[in-house]
Short mmCIF file of C-alpha atoms in Angstrom, two decimals:
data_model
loop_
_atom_site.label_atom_id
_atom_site.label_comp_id
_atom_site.label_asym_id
_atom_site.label_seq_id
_atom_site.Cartn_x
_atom_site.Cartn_y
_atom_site.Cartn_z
CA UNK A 136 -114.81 -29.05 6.13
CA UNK A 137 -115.84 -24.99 5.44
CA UNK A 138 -112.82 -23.45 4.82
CA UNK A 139 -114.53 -20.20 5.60
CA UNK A 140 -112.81 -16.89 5.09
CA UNK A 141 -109.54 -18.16 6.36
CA UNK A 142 -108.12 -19.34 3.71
CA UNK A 143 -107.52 -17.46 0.68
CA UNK A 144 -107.52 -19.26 -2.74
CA UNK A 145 -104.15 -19.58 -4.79
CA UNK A 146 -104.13 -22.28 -7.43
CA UNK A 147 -105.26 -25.56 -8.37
CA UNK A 148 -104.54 -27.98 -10.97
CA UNK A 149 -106.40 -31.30 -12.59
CA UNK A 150 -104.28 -33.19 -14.20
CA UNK A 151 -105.59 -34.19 -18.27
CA UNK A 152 -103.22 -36.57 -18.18
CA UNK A 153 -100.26 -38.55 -16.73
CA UNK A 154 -97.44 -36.10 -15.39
CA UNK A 155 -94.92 -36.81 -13.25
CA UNK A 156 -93.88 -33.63 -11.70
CA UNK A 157 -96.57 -30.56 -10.49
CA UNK A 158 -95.44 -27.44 -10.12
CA UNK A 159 -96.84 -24.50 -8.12
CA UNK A 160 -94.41 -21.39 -8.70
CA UNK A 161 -94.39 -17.42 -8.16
CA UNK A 162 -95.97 -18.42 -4.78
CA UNK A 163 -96.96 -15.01 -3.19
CA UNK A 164 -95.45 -14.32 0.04
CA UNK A 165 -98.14 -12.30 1.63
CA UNK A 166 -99.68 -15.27 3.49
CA UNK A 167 -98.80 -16.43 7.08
CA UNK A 168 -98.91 -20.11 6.15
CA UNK A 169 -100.08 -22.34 3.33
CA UNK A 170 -102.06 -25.38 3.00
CA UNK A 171 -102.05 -28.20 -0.01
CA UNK A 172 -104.87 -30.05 -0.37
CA UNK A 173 -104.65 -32.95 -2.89
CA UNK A 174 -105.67 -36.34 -3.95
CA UNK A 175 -103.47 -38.47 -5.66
CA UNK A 176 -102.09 -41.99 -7.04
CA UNK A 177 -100.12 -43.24 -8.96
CA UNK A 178 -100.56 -44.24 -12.45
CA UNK A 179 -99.09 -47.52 -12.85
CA UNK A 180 -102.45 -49.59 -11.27
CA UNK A 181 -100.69 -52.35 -9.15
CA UNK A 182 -97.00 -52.35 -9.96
CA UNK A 183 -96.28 -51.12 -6.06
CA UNK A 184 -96.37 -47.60 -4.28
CA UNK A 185 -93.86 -44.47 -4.91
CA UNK A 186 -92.50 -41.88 -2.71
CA UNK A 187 -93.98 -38.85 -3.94
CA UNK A 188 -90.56 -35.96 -3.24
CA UNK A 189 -91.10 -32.47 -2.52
CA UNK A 190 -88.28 -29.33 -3.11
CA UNK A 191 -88.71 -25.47 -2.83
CA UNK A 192 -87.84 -22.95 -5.11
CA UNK A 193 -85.65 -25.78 -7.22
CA UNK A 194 -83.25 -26.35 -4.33
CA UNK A 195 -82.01 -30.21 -5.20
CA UNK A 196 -79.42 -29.82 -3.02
CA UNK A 197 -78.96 -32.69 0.10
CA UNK A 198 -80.84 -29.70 2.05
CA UNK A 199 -84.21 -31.71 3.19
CA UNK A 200 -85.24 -33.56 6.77
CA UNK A 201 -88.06 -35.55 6.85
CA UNK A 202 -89.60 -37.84 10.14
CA UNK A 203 -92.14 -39.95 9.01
CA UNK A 204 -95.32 -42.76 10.79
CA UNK A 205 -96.80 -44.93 8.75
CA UNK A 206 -99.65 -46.87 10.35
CA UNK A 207 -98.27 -46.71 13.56
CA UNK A 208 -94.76 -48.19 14.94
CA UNK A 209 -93.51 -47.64 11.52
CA UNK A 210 -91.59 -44.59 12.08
CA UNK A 211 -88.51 -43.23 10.39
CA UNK A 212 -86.54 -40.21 9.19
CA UNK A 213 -84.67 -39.55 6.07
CA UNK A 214 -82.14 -36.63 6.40
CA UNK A 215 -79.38 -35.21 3.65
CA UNK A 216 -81.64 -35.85 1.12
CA UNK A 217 -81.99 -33.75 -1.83
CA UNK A 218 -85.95 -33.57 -1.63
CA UNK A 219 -88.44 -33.75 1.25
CA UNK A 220 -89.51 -37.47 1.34
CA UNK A 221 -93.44 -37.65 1.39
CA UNK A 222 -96.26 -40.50 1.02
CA UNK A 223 -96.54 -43.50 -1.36
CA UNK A 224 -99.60 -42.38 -3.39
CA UNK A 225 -102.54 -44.77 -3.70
CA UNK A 226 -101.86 -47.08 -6.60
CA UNK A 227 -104.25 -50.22 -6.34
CA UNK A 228 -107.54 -49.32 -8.14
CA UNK A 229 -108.12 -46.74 -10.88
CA UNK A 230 -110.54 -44.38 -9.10
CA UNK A 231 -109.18 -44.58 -5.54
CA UNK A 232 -106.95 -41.76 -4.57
CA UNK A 233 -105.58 -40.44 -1.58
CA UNK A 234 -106.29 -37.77 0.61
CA UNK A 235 -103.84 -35.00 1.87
CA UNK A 236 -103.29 -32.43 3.38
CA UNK A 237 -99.89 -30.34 3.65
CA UNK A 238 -99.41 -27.78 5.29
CA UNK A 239 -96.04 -25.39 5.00
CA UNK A 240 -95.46 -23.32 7.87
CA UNK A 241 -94.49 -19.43 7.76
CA UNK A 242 -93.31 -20.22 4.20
CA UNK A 243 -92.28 -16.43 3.46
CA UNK A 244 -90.07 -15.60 6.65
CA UNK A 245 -85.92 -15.54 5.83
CA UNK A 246 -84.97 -16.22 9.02
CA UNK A 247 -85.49 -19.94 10.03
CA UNK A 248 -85.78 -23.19 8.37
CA UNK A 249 -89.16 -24.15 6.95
CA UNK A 250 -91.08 -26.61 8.35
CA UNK A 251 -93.89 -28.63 6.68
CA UNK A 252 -96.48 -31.22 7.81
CA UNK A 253 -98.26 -33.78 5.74
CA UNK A 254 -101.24 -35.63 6.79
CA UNK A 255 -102.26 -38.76 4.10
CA UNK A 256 -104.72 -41.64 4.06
CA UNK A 257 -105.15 -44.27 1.20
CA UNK A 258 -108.12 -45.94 1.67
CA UNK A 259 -107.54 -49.18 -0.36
CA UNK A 260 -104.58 -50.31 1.71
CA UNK A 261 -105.80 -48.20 4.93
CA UNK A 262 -102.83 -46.64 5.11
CA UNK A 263 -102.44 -43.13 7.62
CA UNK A 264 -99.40 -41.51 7.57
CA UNK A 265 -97.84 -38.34 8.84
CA UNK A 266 -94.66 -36.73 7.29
CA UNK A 267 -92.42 -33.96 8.99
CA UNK A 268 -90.17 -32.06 6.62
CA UNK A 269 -87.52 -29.55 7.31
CA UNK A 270 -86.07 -27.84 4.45
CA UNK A 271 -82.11 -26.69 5.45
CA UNK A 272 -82.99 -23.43 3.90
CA UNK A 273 -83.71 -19.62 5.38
CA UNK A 274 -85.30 -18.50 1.85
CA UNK A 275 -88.87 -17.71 1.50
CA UNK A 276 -90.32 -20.32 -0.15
CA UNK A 277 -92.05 -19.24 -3.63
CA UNK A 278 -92.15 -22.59 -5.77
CA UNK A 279 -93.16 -26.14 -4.93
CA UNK A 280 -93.03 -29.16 -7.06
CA UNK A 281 -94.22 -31.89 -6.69
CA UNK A 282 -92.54 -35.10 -7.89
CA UNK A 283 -93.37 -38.54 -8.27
CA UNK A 284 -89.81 -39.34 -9.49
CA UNK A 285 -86.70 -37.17 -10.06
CA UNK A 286 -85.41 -39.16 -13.08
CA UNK A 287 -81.58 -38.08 -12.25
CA UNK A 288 -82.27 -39.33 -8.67
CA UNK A 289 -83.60 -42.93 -9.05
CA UNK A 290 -81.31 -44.19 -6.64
CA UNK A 291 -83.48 -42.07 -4.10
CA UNK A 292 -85.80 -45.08 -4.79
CA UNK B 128 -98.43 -40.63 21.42
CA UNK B 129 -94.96 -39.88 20.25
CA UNK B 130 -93.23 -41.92 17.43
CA UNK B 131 -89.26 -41.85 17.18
CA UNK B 132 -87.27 -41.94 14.15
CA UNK B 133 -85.68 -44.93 15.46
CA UNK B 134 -88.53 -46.88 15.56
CA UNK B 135 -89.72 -46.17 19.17
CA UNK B 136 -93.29 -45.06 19.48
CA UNK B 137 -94.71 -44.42 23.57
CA UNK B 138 -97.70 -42.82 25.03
CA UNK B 139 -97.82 -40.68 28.38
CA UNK B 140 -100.72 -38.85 29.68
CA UNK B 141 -101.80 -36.54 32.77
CA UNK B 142 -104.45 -35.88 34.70
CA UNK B 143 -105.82 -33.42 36.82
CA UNK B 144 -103.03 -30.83 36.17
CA UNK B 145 -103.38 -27.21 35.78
CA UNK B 146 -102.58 -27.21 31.75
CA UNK B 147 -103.46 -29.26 28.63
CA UNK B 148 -100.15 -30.69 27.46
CA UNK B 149 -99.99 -30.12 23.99
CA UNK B 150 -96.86 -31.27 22.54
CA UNK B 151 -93.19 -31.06 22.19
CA UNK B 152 -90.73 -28.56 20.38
CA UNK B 153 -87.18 -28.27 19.38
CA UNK B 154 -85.02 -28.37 22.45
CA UNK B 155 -81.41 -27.12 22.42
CA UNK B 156 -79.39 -30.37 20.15
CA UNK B 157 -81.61 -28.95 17.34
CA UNK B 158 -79.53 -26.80 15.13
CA UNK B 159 -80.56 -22.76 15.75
CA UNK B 160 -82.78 -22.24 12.68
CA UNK B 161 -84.66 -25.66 13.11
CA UNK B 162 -88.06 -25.03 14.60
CA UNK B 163 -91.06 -27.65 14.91
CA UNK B 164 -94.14 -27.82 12.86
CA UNK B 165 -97.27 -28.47 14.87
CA UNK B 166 -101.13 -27.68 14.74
CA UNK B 167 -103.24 -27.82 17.53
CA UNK B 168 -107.42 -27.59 17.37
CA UNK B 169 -109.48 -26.24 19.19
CA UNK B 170 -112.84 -27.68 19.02
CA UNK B 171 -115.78 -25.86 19.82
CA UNK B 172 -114.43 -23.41 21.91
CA UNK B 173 -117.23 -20.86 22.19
CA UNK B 174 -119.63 -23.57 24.13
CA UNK B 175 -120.55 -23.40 27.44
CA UNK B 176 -122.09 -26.62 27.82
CA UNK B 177 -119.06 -28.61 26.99
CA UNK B 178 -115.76 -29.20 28.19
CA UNK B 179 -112.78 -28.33 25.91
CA UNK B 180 -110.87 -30.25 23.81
CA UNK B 181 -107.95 -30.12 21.99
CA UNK B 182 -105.82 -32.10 19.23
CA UNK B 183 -102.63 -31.77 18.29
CA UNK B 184 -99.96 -33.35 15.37
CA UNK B 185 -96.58 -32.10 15.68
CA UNK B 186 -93.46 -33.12 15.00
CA UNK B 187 -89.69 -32.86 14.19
CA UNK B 188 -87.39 -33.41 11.36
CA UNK B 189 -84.21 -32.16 12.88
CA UNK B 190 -80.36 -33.21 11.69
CA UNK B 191 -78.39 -36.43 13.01
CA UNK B 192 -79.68 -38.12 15.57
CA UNK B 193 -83.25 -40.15 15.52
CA UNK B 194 -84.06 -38.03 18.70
CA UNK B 195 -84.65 -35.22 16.94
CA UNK B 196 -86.69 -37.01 14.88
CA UNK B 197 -90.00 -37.47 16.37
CA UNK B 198 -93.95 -36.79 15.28
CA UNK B 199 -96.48 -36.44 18.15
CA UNK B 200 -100.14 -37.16 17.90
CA UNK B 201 -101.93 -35.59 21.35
CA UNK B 202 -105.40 -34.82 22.90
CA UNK B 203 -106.24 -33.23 26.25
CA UNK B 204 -109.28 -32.10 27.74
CA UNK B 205 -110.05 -29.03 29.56
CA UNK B 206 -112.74 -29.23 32.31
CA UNK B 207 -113.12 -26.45 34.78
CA UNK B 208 -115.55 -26.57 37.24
CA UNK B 209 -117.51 -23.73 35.43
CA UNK B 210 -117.80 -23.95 32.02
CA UNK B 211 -117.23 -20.87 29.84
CA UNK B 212 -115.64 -19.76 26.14
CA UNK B 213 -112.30 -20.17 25.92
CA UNK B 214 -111.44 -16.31 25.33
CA UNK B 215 -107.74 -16.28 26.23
CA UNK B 216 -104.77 -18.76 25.39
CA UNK B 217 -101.63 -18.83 26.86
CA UNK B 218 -98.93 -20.89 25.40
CA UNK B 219 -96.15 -21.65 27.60
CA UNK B 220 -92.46 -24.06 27.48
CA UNK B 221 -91.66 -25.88 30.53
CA UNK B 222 -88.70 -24.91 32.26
CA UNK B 223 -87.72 -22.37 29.22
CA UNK B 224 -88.61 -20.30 26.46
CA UNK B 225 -89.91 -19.47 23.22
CA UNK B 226 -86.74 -18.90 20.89
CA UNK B 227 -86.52 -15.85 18.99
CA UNK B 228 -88.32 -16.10 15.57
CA UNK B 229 -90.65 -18.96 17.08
CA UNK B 230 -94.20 -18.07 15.32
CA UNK B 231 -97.80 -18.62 16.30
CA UNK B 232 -101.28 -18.34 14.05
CA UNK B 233 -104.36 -18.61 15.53
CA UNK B 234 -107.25 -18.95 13.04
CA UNK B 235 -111.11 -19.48 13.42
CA UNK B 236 -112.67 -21.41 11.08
CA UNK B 237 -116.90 -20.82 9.64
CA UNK B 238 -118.29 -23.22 8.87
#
């Protein structure tokens, strides 16, 4: 899809290599809302999917919803945990990856809890999924990472 | 179609009413500074040769209880008896309203 003059630009990144956390930071708070676009897996080729984790602005505190539907009845939520639960990534064949989109909605306001939506499909397993997060927080949000795996949290797992 | 946090996942529709239904938002168990993520399309909305439709995903991640906890997947179709642009759109709660610091975007997309 044309993006169009909509949406504005911010930052991407490629990974070179394996990396287990990506960061987006300094996030400018001038936009109404923003949108993530990314494809993704996981590196380990057939050793099982991983929750990929979101948290804003460093916040690992037991401050994140999430309400999630994987292929239908299999919905869910996750709450008091200390990062937004999102998709496995694809994981079954080295040059299939996923396809999302997140978006974060009125990231910059200090006044209500931030709410974010992820769409994801992995074509190898045909898997469609749809994450709702809430982050407990009023702060503007100016940093995302993006985490495979917090190593101090594998019991998340 | 609405899917639960408990598991539960329903459909509903209507027909013939004087609205498109287009979703669901944070009703009063949700704590005050929860609000509901949701994006609704608007396809092809300048034509006047087709009837209107609309998709929506929304949902909620709200604190407790698995009824706060849903995600919503909707369509509706808009078919007056003369077609025309949509040029005005009114969004409206049943039976309440908007809380403060509730927010709305509309954007057009080129493509």
């Amino acid at each position: 899809m044309a993006a169009g003059a909509t949406y504005t630009p911010i930052a991407t990144q490629t990974l070179s290599s394996n990396q287990n956390t990506v960061t987006f930071s300094s996030i400018s708070g001038i936009y109404t809302d923003l949108v993530l676009i990314a494809t993704r897996k996981y590196s380990n080729v057939g050793t099982g999917a991983e929750n990929t984790f979101i948290r804003f602005n460093s916040d690992s505190g037991a401050n994140y919803n999430t309400t999630y539907l994987i292929n239908g009845p299999g919905a869910g939520l996750i709450n008091n945990a200390n990062s937004l639960y999102t998709s496995a990534g694809g994981n079954e064949v080295v040059q299939r990856f996923s396809v999302d989109v997140w978006n974060f909605m009125n990231y910059s306001n200090t006044t209500t809890y931030k709410t974010s939506m992820l769409r994801m499909h992995v074509g190898t397993t045909n898997m469609l999924q749809e994450w709702i997060g809430i982050w407990n927080n009023t702060s503007a949000i100016n940093r995302i990472d993006i985490c495979l795996l917090y190593t101090s949290d594998a019991a998340d797992e | 179609m609405n899917a639960r946090g408990d598991g539960l996942v329903y459909a509903t529709g209507n027909t013939g009413v004087g609205y498109s239904r287009i979703g669901l938002i944070a009703g009063g168990t949700m704590s005050a500074n929860n609000f509901v993520p949701g994006i609704i399309d608007i396809l092809d909305y300048t034509s006047t040769t087709k009837n209107k439709t609309t998709r929506t995903i929304a949902g909620s991640a709200g604190q407790g209880t698995s009824t706060n906890n849903d995600i919503l997947f909707g369509s509706s179709l808009y078919f007056p008896p003369t077609i025309a642009a949509i040029s005005t759109i009114d969004l409206n709660v049943s039976g309440a309203n908007f809380a403060q610091y509730s927010s709305f975007a509309l954007y057009g997309i080129q493509g």
